Amino acid sequence: MGAFGDQGSSRRSRKKKAGMQVEARAIRQPDGPFLQESLELEDPRTDEVLVELRATGVCHTDLGARDQSIPAALPVVRGHEGAGVVRAVGSGVTGLAPGDHVVMSHVYCGACVNCRAGQVSYCKDVVPRTLFGLWGGRDEPIERFSS
């Protein structure tokens, strides 16, 4: 059973990995509330960082996913804005270590004309990277919770 129980069965099937229990706000239905839930979070993969959030924001894109003006498979845990402390890093991560304090925002490529001009908010890939978890040569969304 996935992090979202039977409702998560549409997600790609994966071998269950070690992880931990976390508290998160999940959206289960269009226009539904953000529900406080205990979920199982996988350990970070090679290129991922686990951050213990100390503060977070709700972006208009999170609200768009809830009301489905931005298509999102449900159930979902949204969020890309926050500040916290790095708790673990994947084996391929450089430049960050457990205990580092970080601020998180949207994900950008760093290579397109807008990124090179310092306009990372206008990255050509900001929408698929930030809203749908598509980056790093992956053709499927990144799933943060075990399934």
PDB file of C-alpha atoms in Angstrom:
ATOM      1  CA  MET A   1       0.000   0.000   0.000  1.00  0.00           C
ATOM      2  CA  GLY A   2       1.378   3.405  -0.953  1.00  0.00           C
ATOM      3  CA  ALA A   3       1.647   6.533   1.092  1.00  0.00           C
ATOM      4  CA  PHE A   4      -1.880   7.391   0.050  1.00  0.00           C
ATOM      5  CA  GLY A   5      -3.295   3.905   0.610  1.00  0.00           C
ATOM      6  CA  ASP A   6      -5.313   2.361  -2.192  1.00  0.00           C
ATOM      7  CA  GLN A   7      -5.923   5.737  -3.813  1.00  0.00           C
ATOM      8  CA  GLY A   8      -2.237   5.862  -4.767  1.00  0.00           C
ATOM      9  CA  SER A   9      -2.451   2.674  -6.818  1.00  0.00           C
ATOM     10  CA  SER A  10      -2.332   4.582 -10.120  1.00  0.00           C
ATOM     11  CA  ARG A  11       1.252   5.608  -9.391  1.00  0.00           C
ATOM     12  CA  ARG A  12       4.088   3.622 -10.920  1.00  0.00           C
ATOM     13  CA  SER A  13       4.749   0.472  -8.895  1.00  0.00           C
ATOM     14  CA  ARG A  14       8.159   0.397  -7.188  1.00  0.00           C
ATOM     15  CA  LYS A  15       9.877  -1.822  -4.726  1.00  0.00           C
ATOM     16  CA  LYS A  16       9.321  -0.364  -1.269  1.00  0.00           C
ATOM     17  CA  LYS A  17      12.375   1.455   0.101  1.00  0.00           C
ATOM     18  CA  ALA A  18      13.340   2.304   3.663  1.00  0.00           C
ATOM     19  CA  GLY A  19      12.017   5.609   4.849  1.00  0.00           C
ATOM     20  CA  MET A  20      10.448   7.528   7.684  1.00  0.00           C
ATOM     21  CA  GLN A  21       7.087   8.822   8.846  1.00  0.00           C
ATOM     22  CA  VAL A  22       6.430  12.495   8.130  1.00  0.00           C
ATOM     23  CA  GLU A  23       3.547  14.919   8.527  1.00  0.00           C
ATOM     24  CA  ALA A  24       2.305  16.585   5.339  1.00  0.00           C
ATOM     25  CA  ARG A  25      -0.716  18.350   3.900  1.00  0.00           C
ATOM     26  CA  ALA A  26      -2.313  16.245   1.166  1.00  0.00           C
ATOM     27  CA  ILE A  27      -4.937  17.145  -1.427  1.00  0.00           C
ATOM     28  CA  ARG A  28      -7.218  14.189  -2.121  1.00  0.00           C
ATOM     29  CA  GLN A  29      -9.985  15.671  -4.276  1.00  0.00           C
ATOM     30  CA  PRO A  30     -10.521  18.700  -6.520  1.00  0.00           C
ATOM     31  CA  ASP A  31     -11.295  21.796  -4.440  1.00  0.00           C
ATOM     32  CA  GLY A  32     -10.787  19.697  -1.306  1.00  0.00           C
ATOM     33  CA  PRO A  33      -8.999  20.822   1.821  1.00  0.00           C
ATOM     34  CA  PHE A  34      -5.291  20.386   2.508  1.00  0.00           C
ATOM     35  CA  LEU A  35      -5.503  17.446   4.935  1.00  0.00           C
ATOM     36  CA  GLN A  36      -2.872  16.897   7.645  1.00  0.00           C
ATOM     37  CA  GLU A  37      -1.669  13.300   7.226  1.00  0.00           C
ATOM     38  CA  SER A  38       1.081  10.970   8.394  1.00  0.00           C
ATOM     39  CA  LEU A  39       2.873   9.596   5.316  1.00  0.00           C
ATOM     40  CA  GLU A  40       5.888   7.419   4.676  1.00  0.00           C
ATOM     41  CA  LEU A  41       8.727   9.294   2.975  1.00  0.00           C
ATOM     42  CA  GLU A  42      11.425   7.406   1.099  1.00  0.00           C
ATOM     43  CA  ASP A  43      15.103   7.990   1.841  1.00  0.00           C
ATOM     44  CA  PRO A  44      16.723  10.436  -0.611  1.00  0.00           C
ATOM     45  CA  ARG A  45      17.810   9.031  -3.958  1.00  0.00           C
ATOM     46  CA  THR A  46      21.273   9.663  -5.412  1.00  0.00           C
ATOM     47  CA  ASP A  47      20.465  13.211  -6.589  1.00  0.00           C
ATOM     48  CA  GLU A  48      18.048  14.244  -3.833  1.00  0.00           C
ATOM     49  CA  VAL A  49      18.222  16.132  -0.540  1.00  0.00           C
ATOM     50  CA  LEU A  50      15.990  15.576   2.492  1.00  0.00           C
ATOM     51  CA  VAL A  51      15.089  18.844   4.234  1.00  0.00           C
ATOM     52  CA  GLU A  52      13.307  19.162   7.555  1.00  0.00           C
ATOM     53  CA  LEU A  53      11.042  22.138   6.928  1.00  0.00           C
ATOM     54  CA  ARG A  54      10.936  24.849   9.564  1.00  0.00           C
ATOM     55  CA  ALA A  55       8.790  27.242   7.511  1.00  0.00           C
ATOM     56  CA  THR A  56       6.792  26.836   4.330  1.00  0.00           C
ATOM     57  CA  GLY A  57       4.574  28.868   2.084  1.00  0.00           C
ATOM     58  CA  VAL A  58       1.552  28.081  -0.027  1.00  0.00           C
ATOM     59  CA  CYS A  59       2.132  29.199  -3.601  1.00  0.00           C
ATOM     60  CA  HIS A  60      -0.679  30.040  -6.006  1.00  0.00           C
ATOM     61  CA  THR A  61       0.390  26.952  -7.989  1.00  0.00           C
ATOM     62  CA  ASP A  62      -0.429  24.781  -4.955  1.00  0.00           C
ATOM     63  CA  LEU A  63      -3.912  26.270  -4.947  1.00  0.00           C
ATOM     64  CA  GLY A  64      -4.121  25.711  -8.711  1.00  0.00           C
ATOM     65  CA  ALA A  65      -3.341  22.013  -8.200  1.00  0.00           C
ATOM     66  CA  ARG A  66      -6.060  21.827  -5.565  1.00  0.00           C
ATOM     67  CA  ASP A  67      -8.712  23.407  -7.781  1.00  0.00           C
ATOM     68  CA  GLN A  68      -7.311  21.625 -10.877  1.00  0.00           C
ATOM     69  CA  SER A  69      -6.691  24.818 -12.878  1.00  0.00           C
ATOM     70  CA  ILE A  70      -3.185  23.297 -12.986  1.00  0.00           C
ATOM     71  CA  PRO A  71      -3.677  19.597 -13.722  1.00  0.00           C
ATOM     72  CA  ALA A  72      -2.316  17.414 -10.947  1.00  0.00           C
ATOM     73  CA  ALA A  73      -2.865  13.735 -10.270  1.00  0.00           C
ATOM     74  CA  LEU A  74      -4.644  13.338  -6.959  1.00  0.00           C
ATOM     75  CA  PRO A  75      -3.937  12.591  -4.208  1.00  0.00           C
ATOM     76  CA  VAL A  76      -0.871  14.840  -4.065  1.00  0.00           C
ATOM     77  CA  VAL A  77       1.359  16.675  -1.610  1.00  0.00           C
ATOM     78  CA  ARG A  78       2.369  19.982  -3.175  1.00  0.00           C
ATOM     79  CA  GLY A  79       4.957  22.544  -2.232  1.00  0.00           C
ATOM     80  CA  HIS A  80       8.220  24.024  -3.420  1.00  0.00           C
ATOM     81  CA  GLU A  81       8.644  26.996  -1.102  1.00  0.00           C
ATOM     82  CA  GLY A  82      10.231  26.635   2.283  1.00  0.00           C
ATOM     83  CA  ALA A  83      13.176  26.950   4.624  1.00  0.00           C
ATOM     84  CA  GLY A  84      14.718  24.306   6.795  1.00  0.00           C
ATOM     85  CA  VAL A  85      17.673  22.123   7.703  1.00  0.00           C
ATOM     86  CA  VAL A  86      19.258  19.443   5.505  1.00  0.00           C
ATOM     87  CA  ARG A  87      18.862  16.067   7.244  1.00  0.00           C
ATOM     88  CA  ALA A  88      20.270  13.729   4.552  1.00  0.00           C
ATOM     89  CA  VAL A  89      21.758  13.898   1.067  1.00  0.00           C
ATOM     90  CA  GLY A  90      21.969  11.365  -1.737  1.00  0.00           C
ATOM     91  CA  SER A  91      25.367   9.961  -2.659  1.00  0.00           C
ATOM     92  CA  GLY A  92      25.613  12.149  -5.782  1.00  0.00           C
ATOM     93  CA  VAL A  93      24.823  15.464  -4.052  1.00  0.00           C
ATOM     94  CA  THR A  94      27.683  17.940  -3.668  1.00  0.00           C
ATOM     95  CA  GLY A  95      27.687  21.330  -1.982  1.00  0.00           C
ATOM     96  CA  LEU A  96      25.193  20.425   0.742  1.00  0.00           C
ATOM     97  CA  ALA A  97      25.571  18.414   3.927  1.00  0.00           C
ATOM     98  CA  PRO A  98      23.366  17.421   6.851  1.00  0.00           C
ATOM     99  CA  GLY A  99      22.972  20.399   9.188  1.00  0.00           C
ATOM    100  CA  ASP A 100      23.085  23.033   6.411  1.00  0.00           C
ATOM    101  CA  HIS A 101      20.300  25.613   6.523  1.00  0.00           C
ATOM    102  CA  VAL A 102      18.559  26.076   3.170  1.00  0.00           C
ATOM    103  CA  VAL A 103      15.825  28.083   1.472  1.00  0.00           C
ATOM    104  CA  MET A 104      13.858  26.376  -1.308  1.00  0.00           C
ATOM    105  CA  SER A 105      11.993  27.816  -4.250  1.00  0.00           C
ATOM    106  CA  HIS A 106      11.182  26.694  -7.772  1.00  0.00           C
ATOM    107  CA  VAL A 107      13.465  24.380  -9.767  1.00  0.00           C
ATOM    108  CA  TYR A 108      15.273  25.828 -12.784  1.00  0.00           C
ATOM    109  CA  CYS A 109      17.690  24.426 -15.365  1.00  0.00           C
ATOM    110  CA  GLY A 110      20.521  26.975 -15.121  1.00  0.00           C
ATOM    111  CA  ALA A 111      21.327  26.569 -18.813  1.00  0.00           C
ATOM    112  CA  CYS A 112      18.596  28.277 -20.866  1.00  0.00           C
ATOM    113  CA  VAL A 113      18.909  31.883 -22.047  1.00  0.00           C
ATOM    114  CA  ASN A 114      16.737  33.188 -19.195  1.00  0.00           C
ATOM    115  CA  CYS A 115      18.697  31.316 -16.509  1.00  0.00           C
ATOM    116  CA  ARG A 116      22.023  32.474 -17.955  1.00  0.00           C
ATOM    117  CA  ALA A 117      20.690  36.049 -17.821  1.00  0.00           C
ATOM    118  CA  GLY A 118      19.906  35.640 -14.113  1.00  0.00           C
ATOM    119  CA  GLN A 119      16.145  35.425 -14.706  1.00  0.00           C
ATOM    120  CA  VAL A 120      15.619  31.959 -13.208  1.00  0.00           C
ATOM    121  CA  SER A 121      11.932  32.644 -12.527  1.00  0.00           C
ATOM    122  CA  TYR A 122      11.506  32.661 -16.305  1.00  0.00           C
ATOM    123  CA  CYS A 123      13.403  29.410 -16.958  1.00  0.00           C
ATOM    124  CA  LYS A 124      12.021  27.627 -20.011  1.00  0.00           C
ATOM    125  CA  ASP A 125      11.620  24.485 -17.869  1.00  0.00           C
ATOM    126  CA  VAL A 126      10.326  25.995 -14.613  1.00  0.00           C
ATOM    127  CA  VAL A 127       6.785  24.656 -15.065  1.00  0.00           C
ATOM    128  CA  PRO A 128       7.609  20.979 -15.752  1.00  0.00           C
ATOM    129  CA  ARG A 129      10.421  21.005 -13.184  1.00  0.00           C
ATOM    130  CA  THR A 130       8.568  22.736 -10.351  1.00  0.00           C
ATOM    131  CA  LEU A 131       4.965  21.703 -10.909  1.00  0.00           C
ATOM    132  CA  PHE A 132       5.383  18.189 -12.251  1.00  0.00           C
ATOM    133  CA  GLY A 133       8.771  17.056 -10.913  1.00  0.00           C
ATOM    134  CA  LEU A 134      10.285  16.493 -14.373  1.00  0.00           C
ATOM    135  CA  TRP A 135      14.020  17.101 -14.438  1.00  0.00           C
ATOM    136  CA  GLY A 136      17.406  15.444 -14.599  1.00  0.00           C
ATOM    137  CA  GLY A 137      16.623  13.549 -17.806  1.00  0.00           C
ATOM    138  CA  ARG A 138      13.705  11.753 -16.165  1.00  0.00           C
ATOM    139  CA  ASP A 139      10.574  11.226 -18.220  1.00  0.00           C
ATOM    140  CA  GLU A 140       8.303  10.552 -15.237  1.00  0.00           C
ATOM    141  CA  PRO A 141       7.429  12.780 -12.299  1.00  0.00           C
ATOM    142  CA  ILE A 142       9.570  12.431  -9.198  1.00  0.00           C
ATOM    143  CA  GLU A 143       7.589  10.638  -6.495  1.00  0.00           C
ATOM    144  CA  ARG A 144       8.695  11.712  -3.062  1.00  0.00           C
ATOM    145  CA  PHE A 145       6.593   9.298  -1.064  1.00  0.00           C
ATOM    146  CA  SER A 146       6.973   5.548  -1.144  1.00  0.00           C
ATOM    147  CA  SER A 147       4.486   3.483  -3.092  1.00  0.00           C
TER     148      SER A 147
END
